[in-house]
mmCIF file of C-alpha atoms and ligand atoms in Angstrom:
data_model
loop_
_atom_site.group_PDB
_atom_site.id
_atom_site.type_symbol
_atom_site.label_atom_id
_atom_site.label_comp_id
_atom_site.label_asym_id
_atom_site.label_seq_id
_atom_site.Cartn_x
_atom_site.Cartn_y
_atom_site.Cartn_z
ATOM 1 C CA UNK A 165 15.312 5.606 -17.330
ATOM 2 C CA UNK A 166 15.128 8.736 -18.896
ATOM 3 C CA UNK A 167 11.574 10.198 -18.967
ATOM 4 C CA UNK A 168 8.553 8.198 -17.368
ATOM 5 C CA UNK A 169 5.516 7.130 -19.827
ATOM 6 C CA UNK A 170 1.816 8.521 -18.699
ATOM 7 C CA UNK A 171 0.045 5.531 -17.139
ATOM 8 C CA UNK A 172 -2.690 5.652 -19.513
ATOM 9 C CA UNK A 173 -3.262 6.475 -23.455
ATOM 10 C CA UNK A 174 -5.232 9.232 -22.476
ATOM 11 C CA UNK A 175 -4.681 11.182 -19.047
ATOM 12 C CA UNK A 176 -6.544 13.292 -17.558
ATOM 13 C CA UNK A 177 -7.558 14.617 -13.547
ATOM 14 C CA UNK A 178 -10.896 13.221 -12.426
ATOM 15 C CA UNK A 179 -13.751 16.007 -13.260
ATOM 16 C CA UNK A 180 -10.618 18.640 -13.515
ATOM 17 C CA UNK A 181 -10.719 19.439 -9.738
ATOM 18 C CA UNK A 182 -8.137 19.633 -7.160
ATOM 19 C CA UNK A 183 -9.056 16.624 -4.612
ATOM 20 C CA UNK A 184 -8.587 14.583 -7.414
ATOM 21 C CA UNK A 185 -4.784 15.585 -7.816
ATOM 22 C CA UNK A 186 -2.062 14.993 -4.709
ATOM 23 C CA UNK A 187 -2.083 16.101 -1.728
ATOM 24 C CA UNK A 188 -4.196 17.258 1.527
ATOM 25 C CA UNK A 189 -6.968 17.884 -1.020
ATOM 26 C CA UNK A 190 -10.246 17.011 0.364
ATOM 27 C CA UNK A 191 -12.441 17.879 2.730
ATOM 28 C CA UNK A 192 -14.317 15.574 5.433
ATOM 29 C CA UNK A 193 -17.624 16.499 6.674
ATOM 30 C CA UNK A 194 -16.795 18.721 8.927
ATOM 31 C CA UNK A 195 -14.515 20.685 7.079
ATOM 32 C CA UNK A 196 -10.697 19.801 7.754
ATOM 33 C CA UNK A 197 -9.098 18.700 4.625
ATOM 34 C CA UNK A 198 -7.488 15.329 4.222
ATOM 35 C CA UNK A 199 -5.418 13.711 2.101
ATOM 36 C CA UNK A 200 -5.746 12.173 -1.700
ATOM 37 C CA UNK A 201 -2.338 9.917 -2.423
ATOM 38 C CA UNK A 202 -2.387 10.289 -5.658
ATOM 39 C CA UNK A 203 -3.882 11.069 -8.654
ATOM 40 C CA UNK A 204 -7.229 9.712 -9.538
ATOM 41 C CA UNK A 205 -7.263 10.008 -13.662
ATOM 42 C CA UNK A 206 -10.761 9.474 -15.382
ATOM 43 C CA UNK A 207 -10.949 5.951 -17.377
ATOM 44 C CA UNK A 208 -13.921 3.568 -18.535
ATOM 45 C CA UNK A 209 -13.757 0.316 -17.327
ATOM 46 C CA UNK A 210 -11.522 -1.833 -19.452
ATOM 47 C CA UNK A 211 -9.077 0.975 -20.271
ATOM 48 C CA UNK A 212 -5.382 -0.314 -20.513
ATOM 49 C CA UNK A 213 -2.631 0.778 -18.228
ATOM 50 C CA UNK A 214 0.800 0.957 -18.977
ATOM 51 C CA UNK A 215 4.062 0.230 -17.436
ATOM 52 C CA UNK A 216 5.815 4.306 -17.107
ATOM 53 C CA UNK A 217 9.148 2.425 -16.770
ATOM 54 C CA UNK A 218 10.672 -0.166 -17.260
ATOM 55 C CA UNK A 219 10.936 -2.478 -13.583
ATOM 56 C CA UNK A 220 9.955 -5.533 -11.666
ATOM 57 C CA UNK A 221 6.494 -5.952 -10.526
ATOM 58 C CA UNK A 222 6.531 -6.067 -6.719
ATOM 59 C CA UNK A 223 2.485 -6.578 -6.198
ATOM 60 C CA UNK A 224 -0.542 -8.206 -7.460
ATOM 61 C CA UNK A 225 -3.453 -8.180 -5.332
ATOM 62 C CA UNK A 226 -6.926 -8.110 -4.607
ATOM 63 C CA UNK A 227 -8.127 -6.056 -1.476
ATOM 64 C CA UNK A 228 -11.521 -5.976 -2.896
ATOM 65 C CA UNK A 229 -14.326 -4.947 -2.045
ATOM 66 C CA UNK A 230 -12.474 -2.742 0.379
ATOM 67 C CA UNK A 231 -9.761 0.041 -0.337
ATOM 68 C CA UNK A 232 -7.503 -0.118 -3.366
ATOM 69 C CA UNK A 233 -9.549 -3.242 -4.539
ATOM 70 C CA UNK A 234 -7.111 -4.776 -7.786
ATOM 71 C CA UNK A 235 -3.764 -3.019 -7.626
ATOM 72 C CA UNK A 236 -0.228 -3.440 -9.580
ATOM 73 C CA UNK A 237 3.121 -1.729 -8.081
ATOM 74 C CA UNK A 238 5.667 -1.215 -10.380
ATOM 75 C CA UNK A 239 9.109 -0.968 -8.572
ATOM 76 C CA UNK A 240 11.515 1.085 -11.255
ATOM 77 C CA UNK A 241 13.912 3.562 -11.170
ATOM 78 C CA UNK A 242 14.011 7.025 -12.419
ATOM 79 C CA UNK A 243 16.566 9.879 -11.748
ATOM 80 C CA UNK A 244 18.827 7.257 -9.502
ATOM 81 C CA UNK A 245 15.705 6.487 -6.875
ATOM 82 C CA UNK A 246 14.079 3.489 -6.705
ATOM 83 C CA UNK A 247 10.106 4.471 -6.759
ATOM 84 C CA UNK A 248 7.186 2.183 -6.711
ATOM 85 C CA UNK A 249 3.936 3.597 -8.670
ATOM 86 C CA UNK A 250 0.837 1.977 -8.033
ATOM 87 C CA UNK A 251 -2.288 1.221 -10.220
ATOM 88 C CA UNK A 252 -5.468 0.388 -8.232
ATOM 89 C CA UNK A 253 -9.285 0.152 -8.569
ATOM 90 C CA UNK A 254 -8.463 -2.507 -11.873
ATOM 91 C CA UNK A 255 -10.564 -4.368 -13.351
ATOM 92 C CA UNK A 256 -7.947 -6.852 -15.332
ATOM 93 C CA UNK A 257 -4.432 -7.909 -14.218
ATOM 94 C CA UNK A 258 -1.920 -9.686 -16.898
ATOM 95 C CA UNK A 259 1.050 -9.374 -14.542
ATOM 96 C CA UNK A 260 2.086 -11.396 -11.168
ATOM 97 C CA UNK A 261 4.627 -10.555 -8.521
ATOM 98 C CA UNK A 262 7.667 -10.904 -9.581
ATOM 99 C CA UNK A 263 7.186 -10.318 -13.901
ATOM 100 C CA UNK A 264 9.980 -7.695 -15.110
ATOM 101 C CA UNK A 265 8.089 -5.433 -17.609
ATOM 102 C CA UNK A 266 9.164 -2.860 -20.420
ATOM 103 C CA UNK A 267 7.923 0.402 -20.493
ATOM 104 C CA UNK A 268 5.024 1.202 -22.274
ATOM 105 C CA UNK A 269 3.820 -2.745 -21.839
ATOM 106 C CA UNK A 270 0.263 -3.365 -20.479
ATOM 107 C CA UNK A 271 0.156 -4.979 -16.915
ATOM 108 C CA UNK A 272 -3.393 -4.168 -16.006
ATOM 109 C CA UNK A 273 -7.318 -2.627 -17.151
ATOM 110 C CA UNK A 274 -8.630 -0.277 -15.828
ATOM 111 C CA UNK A 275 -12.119 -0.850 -13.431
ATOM 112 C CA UNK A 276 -13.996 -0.049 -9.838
ATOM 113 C CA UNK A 277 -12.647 -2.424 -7.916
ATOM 114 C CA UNK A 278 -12.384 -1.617 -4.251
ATOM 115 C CA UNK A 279 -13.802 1.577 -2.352
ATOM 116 C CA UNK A 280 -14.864 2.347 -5.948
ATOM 117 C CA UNK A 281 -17.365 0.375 -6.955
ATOM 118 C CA UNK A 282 -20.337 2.364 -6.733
ATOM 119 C CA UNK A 283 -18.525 5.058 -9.264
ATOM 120 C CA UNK A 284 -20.299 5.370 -12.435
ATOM 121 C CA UNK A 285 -19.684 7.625 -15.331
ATOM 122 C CA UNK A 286 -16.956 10.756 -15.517
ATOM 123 C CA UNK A 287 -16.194 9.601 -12.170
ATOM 124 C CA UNK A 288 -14.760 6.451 -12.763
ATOM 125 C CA UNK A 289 -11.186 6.490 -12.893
ATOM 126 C CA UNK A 290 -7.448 5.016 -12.524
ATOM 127 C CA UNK A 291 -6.121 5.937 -9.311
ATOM 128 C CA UNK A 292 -2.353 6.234 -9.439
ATOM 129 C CA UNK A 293 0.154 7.201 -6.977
ATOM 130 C CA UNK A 294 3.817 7.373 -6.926
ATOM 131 C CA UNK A 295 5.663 6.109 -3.420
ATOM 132 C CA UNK A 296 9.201 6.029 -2.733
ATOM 133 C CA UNK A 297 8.400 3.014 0.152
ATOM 134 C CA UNK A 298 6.649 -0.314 -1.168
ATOM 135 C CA UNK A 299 4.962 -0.194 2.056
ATOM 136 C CA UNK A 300 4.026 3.481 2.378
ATOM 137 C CA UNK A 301 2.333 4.803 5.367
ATOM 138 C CA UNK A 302 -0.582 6.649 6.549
ATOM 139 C CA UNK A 303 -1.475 10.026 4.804
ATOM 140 C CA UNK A 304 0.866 11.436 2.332
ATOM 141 C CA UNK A 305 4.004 9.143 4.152
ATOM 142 C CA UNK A 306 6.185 7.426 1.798
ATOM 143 C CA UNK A 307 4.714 9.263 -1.273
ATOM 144 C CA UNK A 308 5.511 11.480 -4.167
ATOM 145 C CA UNK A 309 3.638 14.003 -5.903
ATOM 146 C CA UNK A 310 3.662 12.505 -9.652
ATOM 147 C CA UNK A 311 3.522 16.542 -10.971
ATOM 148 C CA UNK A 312 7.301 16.769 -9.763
ATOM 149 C CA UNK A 313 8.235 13.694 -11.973
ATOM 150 C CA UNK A 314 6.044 14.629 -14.705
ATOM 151 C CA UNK A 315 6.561 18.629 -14.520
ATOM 152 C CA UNK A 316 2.670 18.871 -14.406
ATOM 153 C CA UNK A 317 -0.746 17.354 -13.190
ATOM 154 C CA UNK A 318 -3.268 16.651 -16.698
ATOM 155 C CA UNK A 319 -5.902 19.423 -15.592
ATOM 156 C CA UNK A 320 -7.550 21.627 -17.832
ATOM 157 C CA UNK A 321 -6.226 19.742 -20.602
ATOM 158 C CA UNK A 322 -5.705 16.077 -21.656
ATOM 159 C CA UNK A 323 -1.824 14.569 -22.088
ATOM 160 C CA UNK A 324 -2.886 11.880 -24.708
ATOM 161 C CA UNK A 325 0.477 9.593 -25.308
ATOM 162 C CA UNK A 326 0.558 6.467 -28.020
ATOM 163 C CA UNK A 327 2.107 3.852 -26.728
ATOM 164 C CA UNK A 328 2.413 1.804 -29.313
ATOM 165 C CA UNK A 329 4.166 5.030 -31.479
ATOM 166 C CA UNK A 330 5.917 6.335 -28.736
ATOM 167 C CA UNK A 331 9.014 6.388 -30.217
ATOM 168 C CA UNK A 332 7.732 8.090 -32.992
ATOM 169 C CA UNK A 333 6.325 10.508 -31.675
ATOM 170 C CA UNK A 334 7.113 11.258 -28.350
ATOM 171 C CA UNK A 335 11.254 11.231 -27.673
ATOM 172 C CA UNK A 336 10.642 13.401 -24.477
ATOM 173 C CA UNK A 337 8.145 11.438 -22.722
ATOM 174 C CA UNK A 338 5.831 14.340 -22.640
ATOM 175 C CA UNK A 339 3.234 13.596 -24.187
ATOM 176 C CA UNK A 340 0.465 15.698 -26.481
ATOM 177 C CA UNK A 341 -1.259 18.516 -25.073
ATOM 178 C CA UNK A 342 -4.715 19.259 -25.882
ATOM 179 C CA UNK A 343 -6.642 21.940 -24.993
ATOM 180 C CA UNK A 344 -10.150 21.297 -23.487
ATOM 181 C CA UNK A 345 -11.270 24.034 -26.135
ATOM 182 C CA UNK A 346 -9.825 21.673 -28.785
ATOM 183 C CA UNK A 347 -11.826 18.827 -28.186
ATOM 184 C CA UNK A 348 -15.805 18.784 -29.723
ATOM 185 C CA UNK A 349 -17.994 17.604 -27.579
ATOM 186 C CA UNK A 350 -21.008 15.738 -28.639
HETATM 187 ZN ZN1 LIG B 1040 -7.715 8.170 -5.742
#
């Protein structure tokens, strides 16, 4: 697989702000920062999620109401390593363990499931992280940052990507950049 697909139509970092993107990002109460896995990517219930690669499904679970709550991993590979990205806090699930999917095909909708049910508005969101165990540990064990697959995190601006033209539009796998400026809001 050449180029990965964005996970979502439209992609962008929860409320623009760094503990939303990878890393030992937030802060608990008393100050010492912990870590985020992943990326968390602003979504309305109900939004689809796409398969970046080609692969085999190697989860399909419900942990709610704790944790991850819904969650797909996608086992592919992508520059020779075998990687597993997982989708969590779904809503919908159209994929079992074990289904072999296309890239670009829906497996799951978006939702709050898990540790994010009470999120309402700008704040709900996809949370998607890239790990190069199935079984990844503690902390930031066993996990990429998806900015050095995708040469950049969706802040600032939105990486919008049609799926269903991909081909058409999109040979790189890089998606459309819009600038926040660029977009009207109503
Ligand atoms: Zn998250």
């Amino acid at each position: 697989m050449s180029f990965l697909a964005w996970p979502l139509e439209t992609n962008r970092i929860r409320r623009d702000v760094t503990n939303n993107t990878f890393g030992t990002v937030r802060r608990n109460a008393d100050g010492t920062k912990r870590d985020h896995q992943g990326w968390d990517l602003v979504a309305t219930p109900l939004t689809a999620c796409y398969a970046i690669a080609e692969g085999v499904i190697r989860k399909s679970e419900n942990h709610s109401p704790k944790g991850h709550g819904k969650l797909v991993i996608l086992e592919f590979v992508f520059q020779g390593r075998t990687l597993f990205a997982l989708y969590s806090h779904l809503s919908l699930v159209s994929v079992v363990r074990g289904t072999k999917v296309s890239q670009g095909e829906v497996i799951a909708y978006t939702g709050n499931s898990g540790n994010a049910s009470g999120m309402a508005g700008e704040d709900q969101h996809l949370h998607f992280e890239v790990r190069t165990e199935l079984d990844a540990g503690r902390g930031l064990a066993g996990r990429v940052d998806p900015k050095t697959l995708y040469g950049r995190a969706p802040r600032e601006y939105t990486i919008v990507e049609s799926h269903g033209q991909k081909r058409l539009l999109n040979p790189s796998g890089t998606g459309l950049k819009i600038n926040a400026g660029d977009m009207r809001r109503w």
